[in-house]
């Protein structure tokens, strides 16, 4: 038993010594530590700060509200359907966003950077380009239109900045680079959007419709989609280039929709073309008075012995077309009034014909 007593005594003595020489846990004289001088911000940090300060007042928060009816009481009530971002286009209160942000809304609300909220009305949309314009009645002194840049001279590796409202967190800035150019994505209508910008700046739900900016703080694209099985950012985001935005938005404001360039022709369906073993798009009918008629394009004619096939469009300005969708995509690269050269199969030989594009409904 003596060894046990000795161990206990030694333990008590050790504990007393520890308490005697251990520094006190509390110090009533404690004061804040001095702060080290930071020095100037790095040039790229200051540039990022300036970009956010200048562009953030142009970015808005959009809430789409849906009307629902209670199945039991039959009362009508409103619920938030979704949120997204947008940016101020002009002093008249027009806001640009994605079509998919507002497509199913019964009512829209726009919250500005000063947190004032305004009811919005739909001006028009271009679903094939995933673009829409809404308008609010805010006074001009509350509206700061975003500065426009260019997308045609972008280079992979350029720094980019995205401002939006991911997950409802307003005025969020993320940074990255242009990671690829010339991408293609599919709009909600199933149509292909060409020449899309790919970025690794974090794009999350709620960023849709917000601006993608270059290092000069200029708009270079509209954030429209992310590539992610989970729906959250996975390092690959896409933006509609500002060149397309600046082409489409004025048409939406003027007409409420995108004015499509066309030829004034009716086309044979793809099944018929395939059954005949033909490549390209066959003209079924040339509309009277159209630019196609003026250019001498030929439609399909029925004769006693069968059909005389019309011209078959093989390419537009040297770019091959295989069906109606690819032909429409190629034509929509141009404006109404511009001329394109069609490569045709006619009478078992190829021919090039120049045709002016006209507005189509």
XYZ file of C-alpha atoms in Angstrom:
361
model
C 0.000 0.000 0.000
C 2.920 2.375 0.605
C 3.773 2.740 -3.069
C 0.180 3.790 -3.743
C 0.330 6.480 -1.048
C 3.614 7.669 -2.449
C 2.103 7.959 -5.951
C -0.872 9.929 -4.605
C 1.354 12.248 -2.628
C 3.599 12.810 -5.636
C 0.550 13.590 -7.776
C -0.769 16.160 -5.302
C 2.636 17.817 -5.048
C 2.910 17.953 -8.859
C -0.533 19.483 -9.164
C 0.278 22.145 -6.576
C 3.527 22.979 -8.360
C 1.698 23.246 -11.716
C -0.859 25.623 -10.240
C 1.886 27.670 -8.654
C 3.999 28.194 -11.777
C 1.241 28.147 -14.507
C 0.486 31.612 -15.883
C -2.947 32.936 -14.897
C -5.728 32.246 -17.423
C -7.270 35.672 -16.995
C -5.403 38.945 -17.338
C -7.325 42.078 -16.353
C -4.698 44.235 -18.111
C -5.290 42.623 -21.536
C -5.464 45.128 -24.420
C -5.927 44.908 -28.187
C -2.822 44.077 -30.189
C -1.397 46.736 -32.511
C -2.472 46.458 -36.145
C 0.281 46.105 -38.735
C 0.205 48.614 -41.573
C -1.027 46.934 -44.740
C 0.309 49.259 -47.406
C -1.322 49.855 -50.771
C -3.585 47.298 -52.399
C -2.115 45.356 -55.291
C -3.004 46.813 -58.678
C -5.181 43.869 -59.685
C -7.015 43.980 -56.334
C -7.767 47.678 -56.777
C -8.945 47.029 -60.324
C -11.351 44.338 -59.115
C -12.704 46.664 -56.424
C -13.199 49.466 -58.950
C -14.993 47.139 -61.369
C -17.432 46.042 -58.675
C -18.072 49.575 -57.403
C -18.745 50.883 -60.898
C -20.807 47.978 -62.236
C -22.782 46.847 -59.173
C -25.287 49.758 -59.346
C -26.241 48.522 -62.843
C -27.055 44.979 -61.653
C -30.558 44.099 -60.461
C -32.275 41.250 -58.640
C -35.316 39.785 -60.403
C -38.063 37.849 -58.650
C -40.622 35.978 -60.726
C -43.952 35.428 -59.014
C -46.493 32.810 -60.039
C -50.219 32.728 -59.354
C -51.605 29.525 -57.841
C -55.099 28.415 -56.808
C -55.748 26.512 -53.600
C -57.378 23.194 -54.493
C -59.644 23.239 -51.446
C -60.621 26.894 -50.947
C -60.134 27.877 -54.629
C -58.503 31.074 -53.389
C -55.857 32.571 -55.670
C -52.493 33.400 -54.110
C -49.021 34.391 -55.280
C -45.790 32.543 -54.585
C -42.182 33.325 -55.528
C -41.380 31.166 -58.533
C -37.708 31.860 -58.888
C -35.012 34.481 -58.828
C -32.389 35.688 -61.222
C -30.260 38.628 -62.173
C -30.345 41.311 -64.801
C -28.775 44.636 -65.658
C -29.961 48.127 -66.530
C -29.916 48.777 -70.262
C -31.008 52.426 -70.437
C -32.382 55.394 -68.511
C -35.925 54.475 -69.572
C -35.871 51.632 -67.054
C -35.354 48.734 -69.433
C -33.704 45.691 -67.868
C -32.031 42.851 -69.794
C -32.121 39.325 -68.399
C -32.459 35.715 -69.518
C -35.726 34.544 -71.025
C -35.750 31.470 -68.791
C -35.661 33.726 -65.703
C -39.033 35.318 -66.532
C -40.696 32.809 -68.866
C -43.230 31.310 -66.426
C -43.875 34.370 -64.288
C -47.318 35.831 -63.677
C -45.740 38.937 -62.168
C -42.200 40.295 -61.967
C -40.386 42.408 -59.412
C -37.023 44.097 -59.884
C -34.862 45.113 -56.933
C -32.211 47.737 -57.611
C -28.830 48.018 -55.921
C -30.300 50.510 -53.421
C -32.780 47.748 -52.393
C -35.810 49.585 -53.755
C -38.252 47.183 -55.410
C -40.307 47.927 -58.528
C -42.987 46.103 -60.458
C -41.785 45.153 -63.938
C -43.596 44.678 -67.231
C -42.387 42.423 -70.040
C -41.299 44.405 -73.105
C -40.508 41.366 -75.221
C -38.242 38.371 -75.571
C -36.118 36.277 -77.872
C -36.456 32.740 -76.463
C -34.124 31.280 -79.109
C -31.381 33.524 -77.716
C -32.467 33.190 -74.057
C -32.831 36.973 -73.814
C -35.676 39.120 -72.528
C -36.309 42.780 -71.740
C -38.500 44.016 -68.879
C -39.212 47.607 -67.871
C -39.659 49.377 -64.549
C -40.915 52.884 -63.811
C -38.025 53.942 -61.553
C -36.837 57.548 -61.926
C -33.838 58.110 -64.177
C -31.587 59.171 -61.304
C -31.892 55.652 -59.851
C -30.866 54.001 -63.125
C -27.260 53.499 -64.171
C -27.025 51.729 -67.555
C -24.219 49.220 -67.817
C -21.188 50.013 -69.983
C -21.031 47.899 -73.145
C -17.912 46.240 -74.474
C -17.135 43.910 -77.375
C -17.048 40.145 -77.599
C -15.573 39.664 -81.076
C -12.002 40.344 -79.917
C -12.037 38.250 -76.729
C -9.127 35.913 -76.060
C -8.962 32.737 -74.004
C -7.227 33.594 -70.743
C -8.677 37.080 -70.327
C -9.867 37.911 -66.824
C -13.634 38.151 -66.400
C -15.952 39.154 -63.573
C -19.534 38.035 -62.934
C -21.958 39.983 -60.759
C -25.306 38.524 -59.806
C -27.547 37.156 -57.105
C -26.669 33.468 -56.624
C -28.990 31.671 -54.198
C -30.695 35.005 -53.483
C -27.492 36.601 -52.155
C -27.545 39.949 -53.910
C -24.548 41.799 -55.342
C -22.145 38.847 -55.382
C -18.886 39.101 -57.336
C -16.992 36.114 -58.731
C -13.892 36.178 -60.883
C -12.254 33.921 -63.438
C -11.056 33.820 -67.006
C -12.434 33.206 -70.457
C -11.807 29.474 -70.624
C -13.097 28.871 -74.182
C -14.790 30.662 -77.068
C -17.167 29.620 -79.825
C -19.139 27.196 -77.683
C -22.711 26.149 -78.469
C -25.512 25.674 -75.948
C -29.200 24.850 -76.324
C -31.883 27.415 -75.501
C -35.142 26.487 -73.774
C -36.750 26.280 -77.229
C -34.290 23.619 -78.359
C -32.525 26.003 -80.727
C -28.744 26.315 -80.699
C -27.094 29.492 -79.421
C -23.773 29.913 -81.237
C -20.467 31.574 -80.340
C -21.113 31.378 -76.600
C -18.417 32.425 -74.102
C -17.235 29.768 -71.663
C -15.871 30.948 -68.308
C -14.638 29.409 -65.086
C -16.007 32.297 -62.998
C -18.439 30.732 -60.530
C -21.968 30.852 -62.006
C -24.660 29.520 -59.683
C -28.466 29.458 -59.706
C -29.554 33.085 -59.441
C -26.630 34.369 -61.538
C -28.643 33.815 -64.714
C -29.248 37.054 -66.572
C -26.433 38.893 -64.825
C -23.485 40.530 -66.573
C -20.111 39.044 -67.436
C -17.550 41.862 -67.453
C -14.029 42.298 -68.780
C -11.156 43.869 -66.838
C -12.262 47.309 -68.047
C -15.643 46.784 -66.376
C -17.489 46.523 -69.697
C -20.290 44.077 -70.472
C -19.022 41.224 -72.643
C -21.770 38.664 -72.070
C -24.957 37.671 -70.267
C -24.515 34.715 -67.897
C -27.048 32.163 -69.048
C -26.152 28.619 -68.046
C -23.860 26.381 -66.041
C -22.637 22.896 -66.822
C -23.303 20.858 -63.707
C -25.202 17.643 -62.929
C -26.102 19.082 -59.503
C -27.147 22.528 -60.702
C -24.374 24.286 -58.769
C -21.230 25.785 -60.237
C -18.694 23.215 -61.390
C -16.237 25.623 -62.959
C -17.905 25.795 -66.376
C -20.334 28.608 -67.097
C -21.657 30.074 -70.326
C -22.587 33.582 -71.409
C -24.372 34.925 -74.491
C -21.846 37.293 -76.146
C -22.523 41.019 -75.967
C -22.382 41.331 -79.762
C -25.498 39.162 -79.978
C -27.110 40.989 -77.057
C -26.530 44.377 -78.682
C -28.077 43.069 -81.905
C -31.129 41.434 -80.360
C -32.112 43.832 -77.556
C -32.847 46.853 -79.798
C -35.130 44.632 -81.905
C -36.958 43.457 -78.784
C -37.408 47.065 -77.651
C -38.632 48.139 -81.100
C -40.821 45.155 -82.028
C -41.212 43.055 -78.887
C -39.418 40.159 -80.551
C -36.411 39.191 -82.643
C -36.862 40.017 -86.319
C -35.724 36.990 -88.277
C -33.914 37.343 -91.593
C -35.272 35.008 -94.266
C -35.458 34.312 -97.984
C -39.180 34.167 -98.686
C -39.272 30.458 -99.445
C -41.067 27.347 -98.218
C -38.897 24.283 -97.686
C -39.555 20.602 -98.184
C -39.465 18.563 -94.993
C -36.338 16.624 -94.211
C -38.020 13.232 -94.643
C -38.791 13.985 -98.293
C -35.232 15.108 -98.915
C -33.866 11.954 -97.301
C -36.252 9.717 -99.257
C -34.940 11.277 -102.465
C -31.374 10.663 -101.321
C -30.511 14.353 -101.425
C -28.181 16.451 -99.281
C -29.099 19.962 -98.239
C -32.462 21.753 -98.060
C -34.880 21.606 -100.973
C -37.006 24.616 -101.901
C -40.655 23.646 -102.159
C -42.084 27.050 -103.031
C -40.814 30.549 -103.756
C -43.154 33.224 -102.367
C -44.357 35.818 -104.899
C -42.634 39.182 -104.535
C -39.925 37.792 -102.239
C -36.212 38.466 -102.560
C -35.846 34.784 -103.474
C -38.112 35.298 -106.485
C -36.154 38.381 -107.503
C -32.923 36.388 -107.284
C -34.359 33.667 -109.514
C -34.559 30.833 -106.995
C -36.680 27.923 -108.176
C -39.331 25.997 -106.275
C -40.530 22.447 -106.849
C -43.116 22.141 -109.626
C -45.622 19.382 -110.268
C -45.898 18.242 -113.889
C -47.856 15.500 -115.610
C -45.094 12.941 -115.201
C -44.255 13.801 -111.573
C -42.164 16.495 -109.899
C -39.501 18.860 -111.149
C -37.313 19.384 -108.125
C -36.581 22.916 -107.021
C -33.213 24.309 -106.013
C -31.474 22.520 -103.180
C -29.577 24.814 -100.812
C -26.212 23.306 -99.934
C -24.455 26.207 -98.200
C -24.797 29.827 -97.066
C -21.687 31.912 -97.689
C -19.711 28.691 -97.889
C -21.048 27.218 -94.629
C -22.851 23.884 -95.257
C -26.504 23.440 -94.290
C -28.269 20.113 -93.925
C -31.756 20.934 -92.674
C -34.133 23.761 -91.811
C -32.576 24.420 -88.396
C -29.033 24.763 -89.694
C -30.237 26.973 -92.569
C -32.077 29.231 -90.107
C -29.027 29.353 -87.832
C -26.824 30.438 -90.713
C -29.249 33.106 -91.914
C -29.578 34.513 -88.410
C -25.897 35.389 -88.432
C -26.873 38.279 -90.698
C -29.204 41.280 -90.628
C -32.321 41.945 -92.679
C -31.212 43.738 -95.849
C -27.817 42.057 -96.027
C -27.094 39.711 -98.937
C -25.834 36.145 -98.727
C -24.516 33.796 -101.371
C -26.378 30.502 -101.577
C -24.681 27.462 -103.050
C -27.404 25.511 -104.861
C -27.795 22.178 -106.524
C -29.716 22.950 -109.721
C -30.210 20.630 -112.685
C -27.503 18.257 -111.415
C -24.942 21.069 -111.207
C -23.942 23.553 -108.488
C -24.561 27.262 -108.786
C -23.967 30.298 -106.557
C -26.785 32.824 -106.273
C -26.729 36.069 -104.285
C -29.948 36.796 -102.367
C -30.937 39.717 -100.096
C -32.422 38.755 -96.732
C -35.914 39.986 -95.829
C -37.823 40.201 -92.566
C -39.816 37.134 -91.643
C -42.674 36.819 -89.161
